[in-house]
């Protein structure tokens, strides 16, 4: 949580500006947080973030490693839109259970708790967020989400990060084509791991590459798999990997 950066977007064109860029429907801010991504024109992932209602403004909560790139990219797209993009000194707080009065439910999954934005850092977080992510197939920035990612391959529809009825946004054509005209041959899958294998290990089906082991929590993990090669016995390092299909 210390590696999050919070922007504030304000101005009369803020909602329409974001609506034409991001994968989700910005009108969802009327009900709380909106989880979304910014894509390349070729439909590949650039950044993911939470949009947060903040009076007439919108907060944008993103991974700190993406902040400079995202500020530059939003500035490039802004053109003549009447939108101001500013840094804030806010800090992300997270927890499980019902949201506090200043918090919002995490829209990705009901078990992912709440998020709030406060003036001082959080010091009381004890949740095992990696284990929760693995249990509920929630991709993480820089791990499951990389510049080679197509968001439908990492389950963005299941975690409420894309809206197919909202109209155009950057990368929309490729994303819609993948949704309606193709069958996914690769993507994230929940696997069990028995043995020693670190995240990033290649998963092999015999002598053929079948995927990559990503986030791991105990014997459970998220893997990126080629589904046509993922049946039967799989190996990652010295570990046996099992996918139920």
mmCIF file of C-alpha atoms in Angstrom:
data_model
loop_
_atom_site.group_PDB
_atom_site.id
_atom_site.type_symbol
_atom_site.label_atom_id
_atom_site.label_comp_id
_atom_site.label_asym_id
_atom_site.label_seq_id
_atom_site.Cartn_x
_atom_site.Cartn_y
_atom_site.Cartn_z
ATOM 1 C CA UNK A 1 0.000 0.000 0.000
ATOM 2 C CA UNK A 2 2.959 2.329 0.465
ATOM 3 C CA UNK A 3 3.665 1.983 -3.248
ATOM 4 C CA UNK A 4 0.472 3.633 -4.458
ATOM 5 C CA UNK A 5 0.170 7.063 -6.011
ATOM 6 C CA UNK A 6 -3.037 9.086 -5.820
ATOM 7 C CA UNK A 7 -3.825 11.710 -8.456
ATOM 8 C CA UNK A 8 -6.743 14.141 -8.400
ATOM 9 C CA UNK A 9 -8.449 14.952 -11.698
ATOM 10 C CA UNK A 10 -10.719 17.976 -11.685
ATOM 11 C CA UNK A 11 -12.455 20.282 -14.109
ATOM 12 C CA UNK A 12 -15.720 20.217 -16.050
ATOM 13 C CA UNK A 13 -14.479 17.717 -18.658
ATOM 14 C CA UNK A 14 -13.095 15.151 -16.188
ATOM 15 C CA UNK A 15 -15.795 12.489 -16.588
ATOM 16 C CA UNK A 16 -16.041 12.717 -20.370
ATOM 17 C CA UNK A 17 -12.234 12.722 -20.649
ATOM 18 C CA UNK A 18 -11.910 9.519 -18.631
ATOM 19 C CA UNK A 19 -14.912 7.904 -20.303
ATOM 20 C CA UNK A 20 -13.196 8.096 -23.681
ATOM 21 C CA UNK A 21 -9.975 6.528 -22.394
ATOM 22 C CA UNK A 22 -10.536 3.784 -19.840
ATOM 23 C CA UNK A 23 -11.964 0.269 -20.081
ATOM 24 C CA UNK A 24 -14.806 0.713 -17.604
ATOM 25 C CA UNK A 25 -17.876 2.942 -17.355
ATOM 26 C CA UNK A 26 -17.001 6.089 -15.420
ATOM 27 C CA UNK A 27 -20.687 6.581 -14.586
ATOM 28 C CA UNK A 28 -20.181 3.808 -12.038
ATOM 29 C CA UNK A 29 -18.582 6.439 -9.782
ATOM 30 C CA UNK A 30 -22.131 7.249 -8.670
ATOM 31 C CA UNK A 31 -22.035 3.916 -6.791
ATOM 32 C CA UNK A 32 -18.459 3.892 -5.488
ATOM 33 C CA UNK A 33 -15.074 2.814 -6.841
ATOM 34 C CA UNK A 34 -14.531 1.985 -10.511
ATOM 35 C CA UNK A 35 -11.686 -0.391 -11.382
ATOM 36 C CA UNK A 36 -10.344 0.129 -14.897
ATOM 37 C CA UNK A 37 -7.306 0.036 -17.149
ATOM 38 C CA UNK A 38 -5.693 2.175 -19.806
ATOM 39 C CA UNK A 39 -4.719 0.236 -22.930
ATOM 40 C CA UNK A 40 -2.567 0.841 -25.950
ATOM 41 C CA UNK A 41 -4.348 1.349 -29.284
ATOM 42 C CA UNK A 42 -3.381 -2.291 -29.993
ATOM 43 C CA UNK A 43 -5.400 -3.400 -26.964
ATOM 44 C CA UNK A 44 -2.503 -4.229 -24.638
ATOM 45 C CA UNK A 45 -2.299 -3.252 -20.997
ATOM 46 C CA UNK A 46 -0.587 -0.028 -19.961
ATOM 47 C CA UNK A 47 -1.852 0.642 -16.432
ATOM 48 C CA UNK A 48 -4.632 -0.312 -14.050
ATOM 49 C CA UNK A 49 -6.152 1.868 -11.359
ATOM 50 C CA UNK A 50 -9.143 2.682 -9.196
ATOM 51 C CA UNK A 51 -11.218 5.751 -9.886
ATOM 52 C CA UNK A 52 -12.596 7.252 -6.675
ATOM 53 C CA UNK A 53 -15.460 9.764 -6.299
ATOM 54 C CA UNK A 54 -14.190 12.951 -4.631
ATOM 55 C CA UNK A 55 -16.914 15.568 -4.788
ATOM 56 C CA UNK A 56 -16.776 17.163 -8.226
ATOM 57 C CA UNK A 57 -13.306 15.669 -8.771
ATOM 58 C CA UNK A 58 -12.059 12.113 -9.276
ATOM 59 C CA UNK A 59 -9.147 10.499 -7.477
ATOM 60 C CA UNK A 60 -7.038 8.028 -9.444
ATOM 61 C CA UNK A 61 -5.303 5.369 -7.329
ATOM 62 C CA UNK A 62 -2.506 3.597 -9.228
ATOM 63 C CA UNK A 63 0.677 1.656 -8.584
ATOM 64 C CA UNK A 64 3.564 3.977 -7.790
ATOM 65 C CA UNK A 65 5.750 2.457 -10.512
ATOM 66 C CA UNK A 66 3.203 3.542 -13.118
ATOM 67 C CA UNK A 67 2.594 7.069 -11.855
ATOM 68 C CA UNK A 68 5.043 8.985 -14.055
ATOM 69 C CA UNK A 69 4.077 7.114 -17.200
ATOM 70 C CA UNK A 70 0.381 7.493 -16.478
ATOM 71 C CA UNK A 71 0.679 11.228 -15.782
ATOM 72 C CA UNK A 72 2.509 11.694 -19.077
ATOM 73 C CA UNK A 73 0.018 9.577 -21.026
ATOM 74 C CA UNK A 74 -3.025 11.309 -19.551
ATOM 75 C CA UNK A 75 -1.433 14.660 -20.324
ATOM 76 C CA UNK A 76 -0.883 13.567 -23.922
ATOM 77 C CA UNK A 77 -4.530 12.587 -24.313
ATOM 78 C CA UNK A 78 -5.863 15.664 -22.530
ATOM 79 C CA UNK A 79 -5.318 18.029 -25.460
ATOM 80 C CA UNK A 80 -7.881 20.832 -25.010
ATOM 81 C CA UNK A 81 -10.044 19.069 -22.441
ATOM 82 C CA UNK A 82 -10.671 21.226 -19.381
ATOM 83 C CA UNK A 83 -9.088 18.806 -16.918
ATOM 84 C CA UNK A 84 -6.434 19.427 -14.279
ATOM 85 C CA UNK A 85 -4.260 16.498 -13.160
ATOM 86 C CA UNK A 86 -2.571 16.987 -9.787
ATOM 87 C CA UNK A 87 -0.580 14.884 -7.346
ATOM 88 C CA UNK A 88 -2.009 14.431 -3.861
ATOM 89 C CA UNK A 89 -0.449 13.499 -0.537
ATOM 90 C CA UNK A 90 -3.183 10.985 0.249
ATOM 91 C CA UNK A 91 -2.413 7.454 1.446
ATOM 92 C CA UNK A 92 -4.291 4.262 0.676
ATOM 93 C CA UNK A 93 -5.785 2.349 3.605
ATOM 94 C CA UNK A 94 -7.221 -1.155 3.201
ATOM 95 C CA UNK A 95 -9.091 -3.601 5.369
ATOM 96 C CA UNK A 96 -11.502 -6.506 5.407
ATOM 97 C CA UNK A 97 -15.182 -6.557 6.288
ATOM 98 C CA UNK A 98 -17.620 -3.690 5.904
ATOM 99 C CA UNK A 99 -16.160 -0.358 4.707
ATOM 100 C CA UNK A 100 -15.735 2.459 7.253
ATOM 101 C CA UNK A 101 -17.631 5.705 6.758
ATOM 102 C CA UNK A 102 -14.877 7.104 4.521
ATOM 103 C CA UNK A 103 -14.203 3.843 2.670
ATOM 104 C CA UNK A 104 -15.404 2.101 -0.471
ATOM 105 C CA UNK A 105 -15.897 -1.585 -1.206
ATOM 106 C CA UNK A 106 -13.269 -3.026 -3.549
ATOM 107 C CA UNK A 107 -15.233 -3.594 -6.788
ATOM 108 C CA UNK A 108 -13.063 -6.496 -7.986
ATOM 109 C CA UNK A 109 -14.391 -9.084 -5.522
ATOM 110 C CA UNK A 110 -16.497 -9.040 -2.368
ATOM 111 C CA UNK A 111 -13.686 -10.747 -0.410
ATOM 112 C CA UNK A 112 -11.137 -8.056 -1.261
ATOM 113 C CA UNK A 113 -12.381 -5.716 1.459
ATOM 114 C CA UNK A 114 -12.385 -1.935 1.282
ATOM 115 C CA UNK A 115 -10.186 0.993 0.317
ATOM 116 C CA UNK A 116 -10.023 4.463 1.875
ATOM 117 C CA UNK A 117 -7.876 7.533 1.195
ATOM 118 C CA UNK A 118 -6.477 9.414 4.169
ATOM 119 C CA UNK A 119 -3.887 12.034 5.081
ATOM 120 C CA UNK A 120 -1.570 9.699 7.035
ATOM 121 C CA UNK A 121 -0.105 6.272 6.213
ATOM 122 C CA UNK A 122 -1.750 3.055 7.427
ATOM 123 C CA UNK A 123 0.014 1.225 10.239
ATOM 124 C CA UNK A 124 -2.479 -1.487 11.215
ATOM 125 C CA UNK A 125 -2.814 -3.708 8.148
ATOM 126 C CA UNK A 126 -2.352 -7.415 8.828
ATOM 127 C CA UNK A 127 -4.274 -8.976 5.917
ATOM 128 C CA UNK A 128 -2.517 -11.445 3.623
ATOM 129 C CA UNK A 129 -3.446 -9.707 0.381
ATOM 130 C CA UNK A 130 -1.408 -12.065 -1.802
ATOM 131 C CA UNK A 131 -3.284 -15.082 -0.458
ATOM 132 C CA UNK A 132 -6.590 -13.304 -1.067
ATOM 133 C CA UNK A 133 -5.574 -12.373 -4.595
ATOM 134 C CA UNK A 134 -4.556 -15.922 -5.382
ATOM 135 C CA UNK A 135 -7.750 -17.358 -3.902
ATOM 136 C CA UNK A 136 -9.924 -15.082 -6.017
ATOM 137 C CA UNK A 137 -7.787 -14.774 -9.168
ATOM 138 C CA UNK A 138 -7.051 -11.064 -8.837
ATOM 139 C CA UNK A 139 -4.142 -10.027 -11.090
ATOM 140 C CA UNK A 140 -1.462 -7.724 -9.700
ATOM 141 C CA UNK A 141 0.323 -4.836 -11.399
ATOM 142 C CA UNK A 142 3.757 -5.916 -12.598
ATOM 143 C CA UNK A 143 3.110 -9.606 -11.911
ATOM 144 C CA UNK A 144 0.090 -10.844 -13.856
ATOM 145 C CA UNK A 145 -0.372 -7.434 -15.504
ATOM 146 C CA UNK A 146 2.504 -6.568 -17.855
ATOM 147 C CA UNK A 147 2.937 -4.700 -21.150
ATOM 148 C CA UNK A 148 2.280 -7.990 -23.000
ATOM 149 C CA UNK A 149 -1.097 -8.498 -21.298
ATOM 150 C CA UNK A 150 -4.453 -8.590 -23.025
ATOM 151 C CA UNK A 151 -6.904 -7.817 -20.232
ATOM 152 C CA UNK A 152 -9.422 -10.526 -21.124
ATOM 153 C CA UNK A 153 -6.694 -13.155 -20.741
ATOM 154 C CA UNK A 154 -6.233 -12.069 -17.124
ATOM 155 C CA UNK A 155 -9.910 -12.107 -16.200
ATOM 156 C CA UNK A 156 -10.730 -8.401 -16.312
ATOM 157 C CA UNK A 157 -14.355 -9.132 -17.099
ATOM 158 C CA UNK A 158 -14.717 -11.375 -14.025
ATOM 159 C CA UNK A 159 -13.227 -8.702 -11.741
ATOM 160 C CA UNK A 160 -15.471 -5.946 -13.132
ATOM 161 C CA UNK A 161 -12.718 -4.011 -14.875
ATOM 162 C CA UNK A 162 -14.231 -3.701 -18.353
ATOM 163 C CA UNK A 163 -17.629 -2.682 -19.690
ATOM 164 C CA UNK A 164 -18.698 -3.835 -23.166
ATOM 165 C CA UNK A 165 -21.647 -1.437 -23.422
ATOM 166 C CA UNK A 166 -20.032 1.890 -22.547
ATOM 167 C CA UNK A 167 -18.834 2.842 -26.026
ATOM 168 C CA UNK A 168 -15.398 3.607 -27.396
ATOM 169 C CA UNK A 169 -12.140 3.836 -25.461
ATOM 170 C CA UNK A 170 -8.495 3.359 -26.384
ATOM 171 C CA UNK A 171 -7.957 -0.306 -27.330
ATOM 172 C CA UNK A 172 -11.704 -1.034 -27.384
ATOM 173 C CA UNK A 173 -11.787 -2.557 -30.867
ATOM 174 C CA UNK A 174 -9.242 -5.283 -30.085
ATOM 175 C CA UNK A 175 -10.821 -6.020 -26.699
ATOM 176 C CA UNK A 176 -14.305 -6.326 -28.188
ATOM 177 C CA UNK A 177 -13.025 -8.597 -30.946
ATOM 178 C CA UNK A 178 -11.422 -10.907 -28.388
ATOM 179 C CA UNK A 179 -14.679 -10.982 -26.450
ATOM 180 C CA UNK A 180 -17.030 -11.724 -29.338
ATOM 181 C CA UNK A 181 -14.997 -13.386 -32.076
ATOM 182 C CA UNK A 182 -12.297 -15.507 -30.474
ATOM 183 C CA UNK A 183 -11.871 -18.284 -27.933
ATOM 184 C CA UNK A 184 -9.119 -17.576 -25.430
ATOM 185 C CA UNK A 185 -6.281 -20.072 -25.824
ATOM 186 C CA UNK A 186 -4.150 -18.573 -23.059
ATOM 187 C CA UNK A 187 -4.899 -16.942 -19.754
ATOM 188 C CA UNK A 188 -4.739 -16.995 -15.989
ATOM 189 C CA UNK A 189 -5.622 -20.138 -14.092
ATOM 190 C CA UNK A 190 -5.619 -21.160 -10.446
ATOM 191 C CA UNK A 191 -3.201 -24.033 -9.844
ATOM 192 C CA UNK A 192 -1.817 -26.017 -6.936
ATOM 193 C CA UNK A 193 1.926 -26.413 -6.497
ATOM 194 C CA UNK A 194 3.671 -29.249 -4.681
ATOM 195 C CA UNK A 195 7.369 -28.635 -4.268
ATOM 196 C CA UNK A 196 9.930 -25.888 -4.745
ATOM 197 C CA UNK A 197 9.039 -23.386 -7.468
ATOM 198 C CA UNK A 198 9.327 -19.620 -7.294
ATOM 199 C CA UNK A 199 7.120 -17.088 -9.077
ATOM 200 C CA UNK A 200 8.401 -16.586 -12.595
ATOM 201 C CA UNK A 201 9.271 -20.253 -13.076
ATOM 202 C CA UNK A 202 8.439 -21.743 -16.451
ATOM 203 C CA UNK A 203 5.706 -24.377 -16.391
ATOM 204 C CA UNK A 204 6.464 -27.324 -18.654
ATOM 205 C CA UNK A 205 4.338 -30.088 -20.097
ATOM 206 C CA UNK A 206 7.054 -32.599 -20.825
ATOM 207 C CA UNK A 207 9.504 -30.760 -23.062
ATOM 208 C CA UNK A 208 6.965 -28.132 -24.175
ATOM 209 C CA UNK A 209 6.437 -24.755 -22.538
ATOM 210 C CA UNK A 210 2.930 -24.575 -21.054
ATOM 211 C CA UNK A 211 3.038 -21.311 -19.140
ATOM 212 C CA UNK A 212 4.529 -19.370 -16.237
ATOM 213 C CA UNK A 213 4.013 -19.552 -12.493
ATOM 214 C CA UNK A 214 3.061 -16.130 -11.159
ATOM 215 C CA UNK A 215 1.728 -15.165 -7.701
ATOM 216 C CA UNK A 216 2.019 -17.940 -5.098
ATOM 217 C CA UNK A 217 0.578 -18.319 -1.601
ATOM 218 C CA UNK A 218 1.460 -21.618 0.042
ATOM 219 C CA UNK A 219 0.434 -24.462 -2.254
ATOM 220 C CA UNK A 220 -1.919 -22.256 -4.274
ATOM 221 C CA UNK A 221 -0.868 -20.054 -7.148
ATOM 222 C CA UNK A 222 -1.948 -18.102 -10.178
ATOM 223 C CA UNK A 223 -0.375 -19.271 -13.444
ATOM 224 C CA UNK A 224 -0.505 -18.020 -16.989
ATOM 225 C CA UNK A 225 -1.197 -21.110 -19.083
ATOM 226 C CA UNK A 226 -1.520 -22.244 -22.647
ATOM 227 C CA UNK A 227 -4.729 -24.174 -22.166
ATOM 228 C CA UNK A 228 -4.072 -26.621 -24.989
ATOM 229 C CA UNK A 229 -0.878 -27.784 -23.263
ATOM 230 C CA UNK A 230 -2.017 -27.628 -19.644
ATOM 231 C CA UNK A 231 -3.618 -31.031 -19.265
ATOM 232 C CA UNK A 232 -1.877 -33.859 -17.412
ATOM 233 C CA UNK A 233 1.315 -33.562 -15.410
ATOM 234 C CA UNK A 234 2.971 -30.148 -15.344
ATOM 235 C CA UNK A 235 6.319 -29.177 -13.825
ATOM 236 C CA UNK A 236 7.763 -25.871 -12.616
ATOM 237 C CA UNK A 237 11.304 -26.230 -11.372
ATOM 238 C CA UNK A 238 11.242 -29.139 -8.932
ATOM 239 C CA UNK A 239 7.531 -28.772 -8.268
ATOM 240 C CA UNK A 240 4.488 -30.534 -9.655
ATOM 241 C CA UNK A 241 1.802 -28.151 -10.876
ATOM 242 C CA UNK A 242 -1.822 -29.236 -11.109
ATOM 243 C CA UNK A 243 -4.582 -27.446 -12.998
ATOM 244 C CA UNK A 244 -8.099 -28.768 -12.632
ATOM 245 C CA UNK A 245 -9.223 -27.236 -15.929
#
